[in-house]
PDB file of C-alpha atoms in Angstrom:
ATOM      1  CA  MET A   1     -76.609 -39.334   7.301  1.00 50.00           C
ATOM      2  CA  THR A   2     -79.716 -38.125   3.942  1.00 60.00           C
ATOM      3  CA  ASN A   3     -77.901 -35.952   0.446  1.00 90.00           C
ATOM      4  CA  ILE A   4     -80.371 -33.323   1.180  1.00 92.00           C
ATOM      5  CA  LEU A   5     -80.352 -30.422   4.248  1.00 92.00           C
ATOM      6  CA  ASN A   6     -83.149 -28.341   4.955  1.00 93.00           C
ATOM      7  CA  ILE A   7     -82.120 -24.826   6.355  1.00 93.00           C
ATOM      8  CA  GLN A   8     -83.362 -21.365   6.701  1.00 91.00           C
ATOM      9  CA  HIS A   9     -81.479 -18.009   6.184  1.00 91.00           C
ATOM     10  CA  GLU A  10     -82.821 -14.851   6.043  1.00 90.00           C
ATOM     11  CA  GLY A  11     -86.208 -15.735   6.314  1.00 90.00           C
ATOM     12  CA  GLU A  12     -85.397 -18.149   2.861  1.00 90.00           C
ATOM     13  CA  SER A  13     -86.039 -22.478   2.823  1.00 93.00           C
ATOM     14  CA  LEU A  14     -82.919 -23.363   1.037  1.00 94.00           C
ATOM     15  CA  THR A  15     -82.285 -26.947  -0.227  1.00 95.00           C
ATOM     16  CA  ILE A  16     -78.472 -28.145   0.578  1.00 95.00           C
ATOM     17  CA  GLU A  17     -77.598 -31.638  -1.242  1.00 95.00           C
ATOM     18  CA  ILE A  18     -74.295 -32.741  -0.135  1.00 94.00           C
ATOM     19  CA  ILE A  19     -72.226 -33.582  -3.089  1.00 93.00           C
ATOM     20  CA  ALA A  20     -68.745 -36.288  -2.391  1.00 90.00           C
ATOM     21  CA  ASP A  21     -66.593 -37.113  -4.471  1.00 83.00           C
ATOM     22  CA  GLU A  22     -63.143 -39.309  -3.903  1.00 85.00           C
ATOM     23  CA  HIS A  23     -61.116 -35.920  -2.330  1.00 84.00           C
ATOM     24  CA  ASP A  24     -63.786 -33.601  -1.568  1.00 86.00           C
ATOM     25  CA  ILE A  25     -67.453 -32.949  -0.057  1.00 92.00           C
ATOM     26  CA  LYS A  26     -69.124 -30.239  -0.931  1.00 95.00           C
ATOM     27  CA  TYR A  27     -72.601 -28.624  -0.572  1.00 96.00           C
ATOM     28  CA  LYS A  28     -74.318 -27.606  -3.686  1.00 96.00           C
ATOM     29  CA  VAL A  29     -77.005 -24.387  -1.721  1.00 96.00           C
ATOM     30  CA  ASN A  30     -79.794 -24.021  -4.562  1.00 93.00           C
ATOM     31  CA  LEU A  31     -80.633 -20.130  -4.367  1.00 89.00           C
ATOM     32  CA  ASP A  32     -81.194 -18.721  -7.317  1.00 87.00           C
ATOM     33  CA  HIS A  33     -78.604 -19.892  -8.701  1.00 91.00           C
ATOM     34  CA  PRO A  34     -76.873 -22.815  -7.136  1.00 95.00           C
ATOM     35  CA  VAL A  35     -73.725 -21.541  -4.434  1.00 96.00           C
ATOM     36  CA  TYR A  36     -71.465 -24.345  -3.227  1.00 96.00           C
ATOM     37  CA  LEU A  37     -69.213 -24.235  -0.841  1.00 97.00           C
ATOM     38  CA  GLU A  38     -66.064 -26.322   0.857  1.00 97.00           C
ATOM     39  CA  LYS A  39     -64.872 -26.297   4.223  1.00 96.00           C
ATOM     40  CA  ASP A  40     -61.275 -26.100   4.519  1.00 95.00           C
ATOM     41  CA  ILE A  41     -58.514 -25.279   6.568  1.00 96.00           C
ATOM     42  CA  ASP A  42     -56.099 -21.919   6.935  1.00 95.00           C
ATOM     43  CA  GLU A  43     -52.430 -22.441   7.866  1.00 96.00           C
ATOM     44  CA  GLU A  44     -53.458 -21.577  11.831  1.00 97.00           C
ATOM     45  CA  GLY A  45     -55.560 -24.483  11.534  1.00 97.00           C
ATOM     46  CA  VAL A  46     -58.444 -23.548  12.172  1.00 96.00           C
ATOM     47  CA  GLU A  47     -61.640 -24.546   9.912  1.00 96.00           C
ATOM     48  CA  TYR A  48     -63.603 -22.291   7.397  1.00 98.00           C
ATOM     49  CA  TRP A  49     -65.723 -22.113   4.985  1.00 98.00           C
ATOM     50  CA  PHE A  50     -65.973 -21.075   1.169  1.00 98.00           C
ATOM     51  CA  GLU A  51     -67.907 -20.503  -2.083  1.00 97.00           C
ATOM     52  CA  VAL A  52     -66.017 -22.624  -4.980  1.00 96.00           C
ATOM     53  CA  GLY A  53     -64.863 -19.277  -6.660  1.00 95.00           C
ATOM     54  CA  GLY A  54     -65.969 -16.605  -4.857  1.00 96.00           C
ATOM     55  CA  GLY A  55     -63.680 -17.015  -1.137  1.00 96.00           C
ATOM     56  CA  ARG A  56     -64.130 -16.637   2.376  1.00 97.00           C
ATOM     57  CA  THR A  57     -68.104 -14.870   2.758  1.00 97.00           C
ATOM     58  CA  LEU A  58     -69.730 -14.197   5.074  1.00 97.00           C
ATOM     59  CA  ARG A  59     -73.137 -16.028   3.427  1.00 96.00           C
ATOM     60  CA  ALA A  60     -70.701 -19.404   2.968  1.00 97.00           C
ATOM     61  CA  LYS A  61     -69.765 -18.534   7.142  1.00 97.00           C
ATOM     62  CA  GLU A  62     -73.304 -18.739   7.681  1.00 96.00           C
ATOM     63  CA  ILE A  63     -74.952 -21.128   5.319  1.00 96.00           C
ATOM     64  CA  GLY A  64     -71.324 -23.358   6.359  1.00 96.00           C
ATOM     65  CA  GLU A  65     -72.709 -22.282  10.447  1.00 95.00           C
ATOM     66  CA  GLN A  66     -75.641 -24.402  10.138  1.00 94.00           C
ATOM     67  CA  ILE A  67     -74.782 -27.018   7.475  1.00 94.00           C
ATOM     68  CA  ASP A  68     -72.459 -27.623  11.019  1.00 92.00           C
ATOM     69  CA  ALA A  69     -75.472 -27.830  13.175  1.00 91.00           C
ATOM     70  CA  HIS A  70     -77.907 -29.092  11.410  1.00 85.00           C
ATOM     71  CA  PRO A  71     -79.132 -31.881  13.353  1.00 78.00           C
ATOM     72  CA  GLU A  72     -77.902 -34.476  11.046  1.00 74.00           C
ATOM     73  CA  PHE A  73     -74.360 -33.791  11.929  1.00 65.00           C
ATOM     74  CA  MET A  74     -74.741 -34.306  15.487  1.00 53.00           C
TER      75      MET A  74
END
């Protein structure tokens, strides 16, 4: 698996760096300012994407869905 993904989001080409530490995997999205995404599981067992420091956002959900669907993970 590569450590860099490239996706299209809202007409913009985004580079996403995959950062694995001992406990989690973070996804650094290179926007005007870097945004870090993570995936978690809620109390009902449903996975969701969130922005580190920003919570569950539509942007995290949309970009996260594209990460999940990326050919590197298929």
